[in-house]
Coordinates of C-alpha atoms in Angstrom, one line a residue:
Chain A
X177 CA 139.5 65.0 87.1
X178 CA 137.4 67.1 89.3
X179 CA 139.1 69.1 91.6
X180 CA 139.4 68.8 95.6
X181 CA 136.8 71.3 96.6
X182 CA 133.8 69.9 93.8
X183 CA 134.6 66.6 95.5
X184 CA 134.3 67.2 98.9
X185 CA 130.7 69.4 98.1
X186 CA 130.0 66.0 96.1
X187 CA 131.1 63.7 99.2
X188 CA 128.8 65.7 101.4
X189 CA 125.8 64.8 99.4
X190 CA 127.1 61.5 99.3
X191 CA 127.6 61.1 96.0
X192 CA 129.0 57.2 95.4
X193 CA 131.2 58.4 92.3
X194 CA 133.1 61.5 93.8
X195 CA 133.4 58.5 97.1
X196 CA 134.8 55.9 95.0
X197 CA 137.2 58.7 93.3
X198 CA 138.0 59.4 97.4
X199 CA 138.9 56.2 98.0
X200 CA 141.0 55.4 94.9
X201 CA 143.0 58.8 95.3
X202 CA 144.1 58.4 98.7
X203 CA 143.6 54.9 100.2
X204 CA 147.1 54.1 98.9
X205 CA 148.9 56.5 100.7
X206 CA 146.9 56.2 103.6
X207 CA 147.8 52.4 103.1
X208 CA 151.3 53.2 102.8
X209 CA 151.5 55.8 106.2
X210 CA 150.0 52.9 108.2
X211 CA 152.5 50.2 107.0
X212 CA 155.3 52.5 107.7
X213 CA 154.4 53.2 111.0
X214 CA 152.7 49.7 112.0
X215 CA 154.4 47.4 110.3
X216 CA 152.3 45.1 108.9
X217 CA 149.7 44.8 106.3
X218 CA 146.9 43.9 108.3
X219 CA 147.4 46.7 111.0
X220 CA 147.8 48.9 108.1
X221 CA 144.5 47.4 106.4
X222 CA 142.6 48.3 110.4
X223 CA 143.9 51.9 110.2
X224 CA 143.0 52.7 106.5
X225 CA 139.4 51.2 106.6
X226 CA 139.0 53.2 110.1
X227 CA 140.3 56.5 108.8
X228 CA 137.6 56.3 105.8
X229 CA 135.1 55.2 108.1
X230 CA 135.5 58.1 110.0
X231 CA 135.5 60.3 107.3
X232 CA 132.6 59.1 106.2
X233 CA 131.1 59.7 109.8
X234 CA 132.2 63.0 109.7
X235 CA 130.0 63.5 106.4
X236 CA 127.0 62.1 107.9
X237 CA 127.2 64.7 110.8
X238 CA 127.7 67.2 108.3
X239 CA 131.4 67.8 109.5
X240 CA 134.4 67.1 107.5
X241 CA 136.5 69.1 105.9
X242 CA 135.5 71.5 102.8
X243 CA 139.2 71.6 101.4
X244 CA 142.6 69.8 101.9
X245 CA 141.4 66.5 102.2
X246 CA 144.6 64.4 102.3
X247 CA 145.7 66.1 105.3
X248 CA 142.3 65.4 107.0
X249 CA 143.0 62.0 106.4
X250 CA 146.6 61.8 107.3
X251 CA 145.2 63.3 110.7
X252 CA 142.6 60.9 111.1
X253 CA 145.2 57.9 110.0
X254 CA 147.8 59.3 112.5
X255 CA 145.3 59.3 115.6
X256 CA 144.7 56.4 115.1
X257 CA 148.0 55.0 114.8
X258 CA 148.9 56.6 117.6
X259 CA 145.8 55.1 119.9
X260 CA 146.9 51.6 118.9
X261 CA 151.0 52.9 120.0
X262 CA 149.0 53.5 123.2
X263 CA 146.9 50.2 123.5
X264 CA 149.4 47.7 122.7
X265 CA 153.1 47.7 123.9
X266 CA 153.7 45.3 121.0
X267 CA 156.5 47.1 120.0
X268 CA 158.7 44.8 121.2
X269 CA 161.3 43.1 119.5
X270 CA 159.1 40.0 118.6
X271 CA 162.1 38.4 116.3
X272 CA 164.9 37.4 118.1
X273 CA 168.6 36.9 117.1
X274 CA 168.1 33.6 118.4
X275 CA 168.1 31.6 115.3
X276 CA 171.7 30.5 114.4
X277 CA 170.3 27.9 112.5
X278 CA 168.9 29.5 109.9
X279 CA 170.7 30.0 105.9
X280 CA 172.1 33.3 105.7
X281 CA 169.6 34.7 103.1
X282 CA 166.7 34.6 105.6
X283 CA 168.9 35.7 108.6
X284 CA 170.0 39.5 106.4
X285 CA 165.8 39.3 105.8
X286 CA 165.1 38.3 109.6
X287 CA 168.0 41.4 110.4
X288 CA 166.1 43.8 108.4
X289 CA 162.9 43.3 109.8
X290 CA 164.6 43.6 113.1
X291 CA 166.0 46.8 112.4
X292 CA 162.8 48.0 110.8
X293 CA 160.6 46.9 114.0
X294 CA 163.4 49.1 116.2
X295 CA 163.0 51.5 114.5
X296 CA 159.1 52.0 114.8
X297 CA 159.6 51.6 118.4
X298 CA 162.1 54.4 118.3
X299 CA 159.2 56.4 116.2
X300 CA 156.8 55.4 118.9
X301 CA 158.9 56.7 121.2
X302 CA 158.6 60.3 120.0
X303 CA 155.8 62.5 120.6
X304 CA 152.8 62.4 117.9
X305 CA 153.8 65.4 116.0
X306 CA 157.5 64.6 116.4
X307 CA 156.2 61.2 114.7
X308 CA 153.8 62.9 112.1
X309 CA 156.6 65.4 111.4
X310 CA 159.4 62.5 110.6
X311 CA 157.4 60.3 108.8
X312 CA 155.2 62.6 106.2
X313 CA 158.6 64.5 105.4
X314 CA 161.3 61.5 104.9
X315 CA 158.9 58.8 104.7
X316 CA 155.7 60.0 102.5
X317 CA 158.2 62.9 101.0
X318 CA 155.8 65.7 101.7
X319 CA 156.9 69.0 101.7
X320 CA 156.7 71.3 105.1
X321 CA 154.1 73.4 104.2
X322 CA 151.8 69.8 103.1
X323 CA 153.2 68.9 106.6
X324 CA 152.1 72.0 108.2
X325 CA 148.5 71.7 106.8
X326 CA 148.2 68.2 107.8
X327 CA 149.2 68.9 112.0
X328 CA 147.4 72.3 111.7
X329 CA 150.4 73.9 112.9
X330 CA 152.7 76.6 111.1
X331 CA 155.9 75.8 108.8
X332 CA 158.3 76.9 111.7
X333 CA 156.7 74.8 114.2
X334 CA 157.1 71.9 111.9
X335 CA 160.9 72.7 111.1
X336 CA 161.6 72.9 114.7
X337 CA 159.3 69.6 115.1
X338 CA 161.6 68.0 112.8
X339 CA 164.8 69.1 114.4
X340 CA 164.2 67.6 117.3
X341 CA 162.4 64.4 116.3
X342 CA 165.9 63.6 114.3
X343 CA 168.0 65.1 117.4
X344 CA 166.0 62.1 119.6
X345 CA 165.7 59.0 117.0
X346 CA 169.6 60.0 116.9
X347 CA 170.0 59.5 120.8
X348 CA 167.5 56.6 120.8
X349 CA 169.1 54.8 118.2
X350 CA 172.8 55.8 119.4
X351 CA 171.7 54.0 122.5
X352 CA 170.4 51.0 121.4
X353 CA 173.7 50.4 119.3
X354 CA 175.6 50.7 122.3
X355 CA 173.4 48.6 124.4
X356 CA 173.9 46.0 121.8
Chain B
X231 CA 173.7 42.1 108.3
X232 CA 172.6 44.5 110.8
X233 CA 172.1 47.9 109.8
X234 CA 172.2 49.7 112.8
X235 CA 176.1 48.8 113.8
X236 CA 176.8 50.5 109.7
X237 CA 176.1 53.7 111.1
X238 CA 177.6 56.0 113.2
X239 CA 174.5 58.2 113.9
X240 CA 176.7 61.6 114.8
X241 CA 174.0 63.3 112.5
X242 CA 170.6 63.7 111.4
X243 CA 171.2 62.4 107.8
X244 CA 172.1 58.7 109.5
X245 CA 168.7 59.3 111.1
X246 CA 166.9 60.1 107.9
X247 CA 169.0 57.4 105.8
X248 CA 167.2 54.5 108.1
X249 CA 164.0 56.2 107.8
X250 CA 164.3 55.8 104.6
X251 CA 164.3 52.3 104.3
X252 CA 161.2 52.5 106.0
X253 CA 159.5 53.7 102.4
X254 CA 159.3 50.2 101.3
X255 CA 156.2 49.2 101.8
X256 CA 154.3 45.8 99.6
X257 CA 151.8 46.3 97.6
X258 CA 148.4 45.6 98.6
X259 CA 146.8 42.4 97.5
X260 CA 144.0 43.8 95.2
X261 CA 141.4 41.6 96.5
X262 CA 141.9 43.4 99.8
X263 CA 141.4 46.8 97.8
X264 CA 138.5 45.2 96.1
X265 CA 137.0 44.4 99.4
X266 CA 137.9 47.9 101.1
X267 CA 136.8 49.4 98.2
X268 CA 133.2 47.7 98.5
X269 CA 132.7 47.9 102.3
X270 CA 133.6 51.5 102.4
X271 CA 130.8 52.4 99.4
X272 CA 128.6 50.0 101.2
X273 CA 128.8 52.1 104.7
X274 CA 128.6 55.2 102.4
X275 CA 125.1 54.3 100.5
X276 CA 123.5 52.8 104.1
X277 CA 124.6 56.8 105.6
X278 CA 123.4 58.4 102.2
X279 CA 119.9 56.6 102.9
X280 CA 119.6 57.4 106.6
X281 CA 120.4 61.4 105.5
X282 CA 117.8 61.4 103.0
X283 CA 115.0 59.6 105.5
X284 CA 116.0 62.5 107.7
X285 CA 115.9 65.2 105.2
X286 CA 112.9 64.2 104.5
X287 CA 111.4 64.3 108.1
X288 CA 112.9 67.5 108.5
X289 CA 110.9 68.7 105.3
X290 CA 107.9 67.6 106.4
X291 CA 108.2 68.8 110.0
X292 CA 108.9 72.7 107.9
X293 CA 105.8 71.5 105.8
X294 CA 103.9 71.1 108.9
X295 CA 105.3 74.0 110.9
X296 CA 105.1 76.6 107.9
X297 CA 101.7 75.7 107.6
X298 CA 100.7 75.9 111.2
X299 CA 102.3 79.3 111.2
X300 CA 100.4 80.5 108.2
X301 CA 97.2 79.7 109.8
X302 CA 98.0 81.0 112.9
X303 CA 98.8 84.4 110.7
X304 CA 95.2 83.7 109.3
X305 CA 93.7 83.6 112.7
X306 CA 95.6 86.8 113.6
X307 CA 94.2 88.8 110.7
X308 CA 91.2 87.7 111.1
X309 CA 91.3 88.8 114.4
X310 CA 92.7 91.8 113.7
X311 CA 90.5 92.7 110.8
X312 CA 87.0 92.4 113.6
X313 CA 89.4 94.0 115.8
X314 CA 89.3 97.0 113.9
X315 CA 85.9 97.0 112.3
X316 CA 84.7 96.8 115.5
X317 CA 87.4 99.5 117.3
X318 CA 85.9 101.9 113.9
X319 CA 82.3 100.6 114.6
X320 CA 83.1 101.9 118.2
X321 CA 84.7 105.3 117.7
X322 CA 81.9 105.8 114.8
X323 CA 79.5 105.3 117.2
X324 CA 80.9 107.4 119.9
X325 CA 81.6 110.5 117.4
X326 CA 77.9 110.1 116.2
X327 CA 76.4 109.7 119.8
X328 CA 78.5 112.8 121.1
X329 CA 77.7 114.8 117.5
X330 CA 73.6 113.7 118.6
X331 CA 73.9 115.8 122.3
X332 CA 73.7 119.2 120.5
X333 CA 70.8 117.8 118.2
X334 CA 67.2 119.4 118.5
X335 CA 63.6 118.2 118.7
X336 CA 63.2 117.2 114.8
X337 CA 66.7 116.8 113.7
X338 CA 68.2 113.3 112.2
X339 CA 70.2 112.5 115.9
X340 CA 67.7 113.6 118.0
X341 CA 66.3 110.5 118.6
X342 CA 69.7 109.1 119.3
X343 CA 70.4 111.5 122.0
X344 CA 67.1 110.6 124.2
X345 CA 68.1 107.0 123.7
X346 CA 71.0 107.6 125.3
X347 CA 69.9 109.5 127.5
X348 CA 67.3 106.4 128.8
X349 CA 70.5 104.2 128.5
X350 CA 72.2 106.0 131.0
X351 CA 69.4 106.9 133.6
X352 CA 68.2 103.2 133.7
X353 CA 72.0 102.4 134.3
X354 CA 72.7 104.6 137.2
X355 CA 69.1 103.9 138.5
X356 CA 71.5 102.7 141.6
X357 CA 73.6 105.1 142.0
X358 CA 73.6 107.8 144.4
X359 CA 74.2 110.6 142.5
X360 CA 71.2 109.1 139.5
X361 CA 69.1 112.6 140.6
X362 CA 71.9 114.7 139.6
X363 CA 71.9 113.2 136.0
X364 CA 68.1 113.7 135.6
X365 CA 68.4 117.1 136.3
X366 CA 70.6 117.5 133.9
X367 CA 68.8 115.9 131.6
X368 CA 66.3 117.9 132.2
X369 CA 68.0 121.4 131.9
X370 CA 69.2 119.6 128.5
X371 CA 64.9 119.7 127.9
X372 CA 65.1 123.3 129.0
X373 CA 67.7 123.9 126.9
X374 CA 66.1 122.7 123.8
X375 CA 63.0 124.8 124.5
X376 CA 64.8 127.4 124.7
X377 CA 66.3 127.4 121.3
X378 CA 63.0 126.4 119.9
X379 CA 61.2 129.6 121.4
X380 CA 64.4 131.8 120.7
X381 CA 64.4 130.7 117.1
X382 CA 60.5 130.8 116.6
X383 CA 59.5 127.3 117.0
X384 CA 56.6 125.8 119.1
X385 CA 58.7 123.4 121.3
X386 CA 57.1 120.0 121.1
X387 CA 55.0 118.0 123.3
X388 CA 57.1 115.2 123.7
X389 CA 59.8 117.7 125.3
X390 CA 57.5 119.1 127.7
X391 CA 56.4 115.8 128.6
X392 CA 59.9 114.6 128.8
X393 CA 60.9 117.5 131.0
X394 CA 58.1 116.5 133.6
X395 CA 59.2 113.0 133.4
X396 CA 63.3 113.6 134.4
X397 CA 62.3 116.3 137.1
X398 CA 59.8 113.7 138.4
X399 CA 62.6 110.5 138.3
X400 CA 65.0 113.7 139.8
X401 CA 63.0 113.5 142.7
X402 CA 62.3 109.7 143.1
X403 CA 66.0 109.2 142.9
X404 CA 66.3 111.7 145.6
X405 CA 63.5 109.8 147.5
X406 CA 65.1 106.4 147.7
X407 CA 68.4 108.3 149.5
X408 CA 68.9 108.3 153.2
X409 CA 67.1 111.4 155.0
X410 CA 70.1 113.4 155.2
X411 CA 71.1 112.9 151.6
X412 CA 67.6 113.0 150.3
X413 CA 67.5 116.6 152.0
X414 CA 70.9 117.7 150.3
X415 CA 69.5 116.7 147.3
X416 CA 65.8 118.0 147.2
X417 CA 67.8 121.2 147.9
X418 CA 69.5 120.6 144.8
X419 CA 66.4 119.8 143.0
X420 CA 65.4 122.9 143.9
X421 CA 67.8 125.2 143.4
X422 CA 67.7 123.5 139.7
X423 CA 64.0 123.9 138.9
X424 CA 64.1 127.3 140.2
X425 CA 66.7 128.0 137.8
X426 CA 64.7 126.7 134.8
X427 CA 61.4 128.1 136.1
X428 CA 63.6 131.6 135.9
X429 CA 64.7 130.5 132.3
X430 CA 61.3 130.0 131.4
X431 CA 59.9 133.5 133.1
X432 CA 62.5 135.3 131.4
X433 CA 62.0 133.6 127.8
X434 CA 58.3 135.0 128.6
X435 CA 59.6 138.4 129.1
X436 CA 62.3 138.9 126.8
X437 CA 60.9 137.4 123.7
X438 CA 57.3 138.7 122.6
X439 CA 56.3 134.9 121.5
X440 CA 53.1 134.1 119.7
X441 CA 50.1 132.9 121.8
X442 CA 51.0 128.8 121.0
X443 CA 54.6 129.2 122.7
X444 CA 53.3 131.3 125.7
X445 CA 50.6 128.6 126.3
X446 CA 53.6 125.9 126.2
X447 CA 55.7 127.7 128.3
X448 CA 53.1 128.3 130.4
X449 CA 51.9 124.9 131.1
X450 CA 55.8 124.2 132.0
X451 CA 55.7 126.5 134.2
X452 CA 53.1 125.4 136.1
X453 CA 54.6 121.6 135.8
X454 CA 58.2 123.4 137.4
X455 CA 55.8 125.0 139.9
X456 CA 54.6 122.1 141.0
X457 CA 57.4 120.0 141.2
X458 CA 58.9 122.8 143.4
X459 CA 55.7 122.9 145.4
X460 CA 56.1 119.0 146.2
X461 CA 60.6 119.6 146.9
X462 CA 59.5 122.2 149.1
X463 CA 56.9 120.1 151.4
X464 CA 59.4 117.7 151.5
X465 CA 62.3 120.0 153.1
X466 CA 59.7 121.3 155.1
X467 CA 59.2 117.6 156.8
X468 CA 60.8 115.1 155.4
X469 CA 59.4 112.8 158.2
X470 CA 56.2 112.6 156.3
X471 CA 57.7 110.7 153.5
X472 CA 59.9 108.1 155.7
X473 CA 57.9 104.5 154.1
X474 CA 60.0 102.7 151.9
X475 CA 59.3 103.7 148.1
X476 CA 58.6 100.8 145.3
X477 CA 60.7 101.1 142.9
X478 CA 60.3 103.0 139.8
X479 CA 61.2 102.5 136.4
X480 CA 62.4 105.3 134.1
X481 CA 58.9 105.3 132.7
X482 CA 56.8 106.0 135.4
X483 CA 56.4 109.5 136.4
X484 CA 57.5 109.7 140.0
X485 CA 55.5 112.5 140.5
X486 CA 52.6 110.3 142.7
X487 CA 55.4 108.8 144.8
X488 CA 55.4 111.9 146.9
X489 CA 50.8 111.5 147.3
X490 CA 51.1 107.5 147.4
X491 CA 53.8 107.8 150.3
X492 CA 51.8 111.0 151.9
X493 CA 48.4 109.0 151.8
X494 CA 50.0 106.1 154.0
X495 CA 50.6 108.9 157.0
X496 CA 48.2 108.1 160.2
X497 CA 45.9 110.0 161.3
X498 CA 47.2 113.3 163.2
X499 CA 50.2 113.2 161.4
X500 CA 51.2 116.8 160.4
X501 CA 50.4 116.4 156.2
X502 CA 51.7 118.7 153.6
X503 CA 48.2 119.9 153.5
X504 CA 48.3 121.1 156.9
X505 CA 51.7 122.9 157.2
X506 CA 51.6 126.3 157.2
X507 CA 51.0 127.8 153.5
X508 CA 49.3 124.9 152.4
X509 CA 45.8 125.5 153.0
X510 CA 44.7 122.3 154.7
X511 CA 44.7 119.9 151.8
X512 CA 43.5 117.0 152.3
X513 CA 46.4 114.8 154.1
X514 CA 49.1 114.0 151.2
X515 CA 47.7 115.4 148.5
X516 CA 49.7 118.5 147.5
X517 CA 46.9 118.9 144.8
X518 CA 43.6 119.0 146.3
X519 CA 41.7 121.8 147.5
X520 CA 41.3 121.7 151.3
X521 CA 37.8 119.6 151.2
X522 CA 39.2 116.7 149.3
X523 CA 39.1 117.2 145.6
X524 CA 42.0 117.3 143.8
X525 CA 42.5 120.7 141.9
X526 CA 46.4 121.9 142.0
X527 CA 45.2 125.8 141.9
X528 CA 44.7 124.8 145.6
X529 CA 48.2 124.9 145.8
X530 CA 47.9 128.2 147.6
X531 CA 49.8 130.0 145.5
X532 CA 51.0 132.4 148.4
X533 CA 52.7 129.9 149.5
X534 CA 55.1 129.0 146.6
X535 CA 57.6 131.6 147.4
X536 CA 58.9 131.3 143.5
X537 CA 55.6 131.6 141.6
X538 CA 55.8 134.8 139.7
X539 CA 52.7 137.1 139.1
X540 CA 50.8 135.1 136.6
X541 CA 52.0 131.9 136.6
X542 CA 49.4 129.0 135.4
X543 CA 47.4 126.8 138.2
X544 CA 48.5 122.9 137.2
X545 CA 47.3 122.3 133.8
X546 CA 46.2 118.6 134.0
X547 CA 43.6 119.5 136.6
X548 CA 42.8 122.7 136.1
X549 CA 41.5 121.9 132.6
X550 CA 39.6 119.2 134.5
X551 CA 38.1 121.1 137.1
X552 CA 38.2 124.6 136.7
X553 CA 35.8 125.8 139.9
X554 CA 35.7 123.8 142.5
X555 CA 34.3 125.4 145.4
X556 CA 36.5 127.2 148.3
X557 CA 39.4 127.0 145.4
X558 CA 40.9 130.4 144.4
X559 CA 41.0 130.7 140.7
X560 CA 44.1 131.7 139.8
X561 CA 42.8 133.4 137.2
X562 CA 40.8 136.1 139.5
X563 CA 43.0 136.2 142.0
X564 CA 46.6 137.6 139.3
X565 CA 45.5 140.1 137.3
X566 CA 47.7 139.9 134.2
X567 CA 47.0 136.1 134.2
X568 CA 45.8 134.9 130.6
X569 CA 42.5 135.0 130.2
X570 CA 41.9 131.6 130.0
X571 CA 43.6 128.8 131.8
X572 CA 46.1 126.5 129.3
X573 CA 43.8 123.3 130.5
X574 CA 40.7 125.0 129.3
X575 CA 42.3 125.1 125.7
X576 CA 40.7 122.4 123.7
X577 CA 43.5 121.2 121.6
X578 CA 45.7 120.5 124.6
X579 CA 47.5 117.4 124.3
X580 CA 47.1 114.8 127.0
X581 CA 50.4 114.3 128.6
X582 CA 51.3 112.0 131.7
X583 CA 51.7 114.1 134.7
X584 CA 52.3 112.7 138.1
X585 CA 50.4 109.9 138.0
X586 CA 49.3 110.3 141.6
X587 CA 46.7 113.2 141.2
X588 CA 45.7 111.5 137.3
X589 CA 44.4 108.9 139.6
X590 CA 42.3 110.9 141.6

């Protein structure tokens, strides 16, 4: 396998094999960060074909980054997640409770998805590294220094990012419970 | 079963146990991987061909610029390279010309240093100060016969003759000056040719010179003489030479300018001839005797204040007519004068003296 640094020279030059290794490497996680944070597979789709496609923009300008890749493209991924938090105010409960008819099987499915939906709009909520911070280290599972790379910002800045994101998806969620 | 009313939230780790749930995430449908797969290679190879139509406008512009530079570097050493043959050409030339102005009658630069010499009399032919630079040239000629006599030589013909010639364009440039300038400047004329007529006297005296070179020096002499006879008539009234002079080239010996312009005075007019010292020549003519024929031993050689004991009548005439009636002989009249008169020698070269009394 060639390593990170021989294939971002080769992606430069536009080589199609150290692109399609790209691509295979880290469209799945990419995939995987936009689900989590949008919600649905098509969304998700938008955001992973627009992070490559700015990449490969990048590239073409003769920008783009010459190491650490992944984070490049968690950044890319996470703008653009949080443009489309900004364009659409969809994060509104679009399922209802208001389905008594329905078996009991679909209605625990129809609760998750509820719960799930609340709490992206409590992640949407936060500020964009707050967000970035919460998800890459209990969503993805990345470590603080990966998450540090990925926002450009030191280790202690994302410990205390991650303090307070939890401290304020505590309070948000506390307070929809009690609304309920 | 809502998850939310499970949890108590009083700490982070209720927080992170919902985020967790979040992790599940279905799998992609592989056609949708096939197709992102495709569309991102496809947006790749139409950037990698746009890069490479650019890189390869770019290489052709360097292509194109590189070579424009190098033939612009062509151009400059060319230019440089005539630059400096001709800034060598130049400084040659001006080391050689300069090394020519010591040069002597027979040596390899001689020749250069007359030509220069014309050069830059026909190119101050204008200027007001032109006079001054003949008369230098011609104490250069007075120079040169000097060393020739001192180192035992017979000084040339062509310097005498060239001597005559500068004192004469001396006094045409002098001519063509306004009346008070013209009179500052036949001063200076005189003062010059005195000088070299001195040189010449004391060449005589100091060095016991064979018969040819007395001869020589003695014909210049009498060509100074002369010249200082026609400055002198001139101070005396320069009224009498007020009509407008042709011009005259280098070439021409100026000498006749002062008879051509003297010849147009009326009738009446005070003439050289008549001034006191002169003898009553004929009206103009600084050479004739009193009756009309031209002989410069007429020149009343009383009346030349600088003409040593023995001095030479003018040679060009003298040889011609030697006794013309009512003029002195010069010969009778200065004991210690050479037995014979310079124009009476046989071999004596013809040389272009003022043209005016030639003429006659």
């Amino acid at each position: 396998m060639t390593s990170e640094k021989d294939l971002l020279r080769k992606a430069h030059s536009f080589d199609p094999d150290a692109l399609a290794e790209i691509y295979d490497s880290y469209s799945p996680g990419i995939y995987r960060y936009a689900f989590r944070l949008l919600g649905e597979q098509d969304l998700a789709e938008d955001c992973l074909a627009e992070t490559l496609s700015r990449f490969l923009l990048a590239l073409k300008n003769n920008g783009g980054p010459r190491e650490h890749l992944q984070a490049y493209l968690y950044r890319i991924a996470h703008n653009y997640i949080t443009d489309q938090y900004r364009r659409k105010e969809q994060w509104e409960h679009e399922l209802t409770e208001a389905h008594p008819d329905l078996e009991q099987d679909v209605r625990a499915s129809l609760n998750s998805r509820i719960d799930e939906n609340k709490l992206r709009h409590a992640l949407s909520c936060l500020t964009p590294d707050q967000r970035q911070v919460v998800v890459l280290k209990f969503i993805e599972g990345m470590d603080n220094r990966a998450i540090a790379r990925s926002i450009g910002k030191p280790i202690s800045a994302v410990k205390s990012l991650q303090h307070r994101a939890l401290a304020a998806l505590r309070r948000m969620l506390k307070n929809e419970l009690e609304e309920e | 079963m809502n998850m939310f009313r499970n949890l108590p939230f009083q700490s982070n780790s209720d927080v992170i146990s919902l985020l967790v749930k979040l992790q599940t995430v279905p799998d992609r449908q592989p056609e949708q991987v096939e197709s992102g797969r495709r569309l991102f290679l496809e947006q790749a190879e139409v950037y990698r061909v746009e890069i490479a139509r650019l890189d390869k406008r770019r290489q052709g512009y360097k292509r194109v610029n590189s070579f424009t530079r190098l033939k612009d570097f062509q151009y400059i050493r060319l230019f440089s390279t005539i630059m400096i043959i001709l800034l060598i050409s130049m400084v040659g030339a001006s080391l050689t010309l300069a090394a020519s102005q010591s040069s002597l009658p027979g040596q390899a630069f001689y020749p250069l240093k007359l030509w220069s010499e014309d050069l830059r009399l026909n190119l101050s032919y204008y200027s007001p100060a032109s006079y001054l630079l003949a008369l230098d040239f011609s104490d250069q000629r007075m120079r040169e016969i000097e060393a020739i006599t001192k180192s035992g030589g017979v000084p040339p013909d062509a310097v005498l003759v060239r001597l005559e010639n500068q004192s004469d364009l001396a006094i045409a440039a002098a001519l063509r000056l306004e009346q008070r300038q013209a009179i500052m400047a036949m001063q200076a004329i005189h003062n010059r040719i005195q000088s070299q007529n001195q040189v010449l006297e004391q060449l005589e005296q100091e060095f016991q010179v064979q018969p040819q070179v007395e001869q020589t020096l003695s014909r210049t002499r009498e060509m100074l003489q002369l010249r200082l006879r026609q400055v002198e008539m001139y101070l005396e009234e320069p009224s009498l030479f007020l009509q407008p002079l042709p011009q005259v080239s280098a070439q021409v010996s100026p000498g006749s300018l002062l008879l051509q312009q003297s010849e147009v005075v009326p009738k009446g007019t005070p003439v050289p001839g008549n001034l006191p010292g002169t003898a009553g020549f004929p009206a103009g003519c600084i050479s004739c005797t009193p009756g009309g024929t031209l002989s410069p031993s007429t020149l009343a050689p009383g009346s030349i204040q600088s003409t040593p004991a023995g001095s030479q009548p003018a040679q060009t005439t003298a040889g011609n007519q030697p006794n013309q009636p009512g003029s002195p002989s010069t010969g009778e009249n200065q004991p210690g004068s050479p037995p014979e008169a310079p124009g009476n020698q046989p071999d004596k070269p013809e040389r272009p003296g003022p043209g005016g009394y030639r003429k006659r």
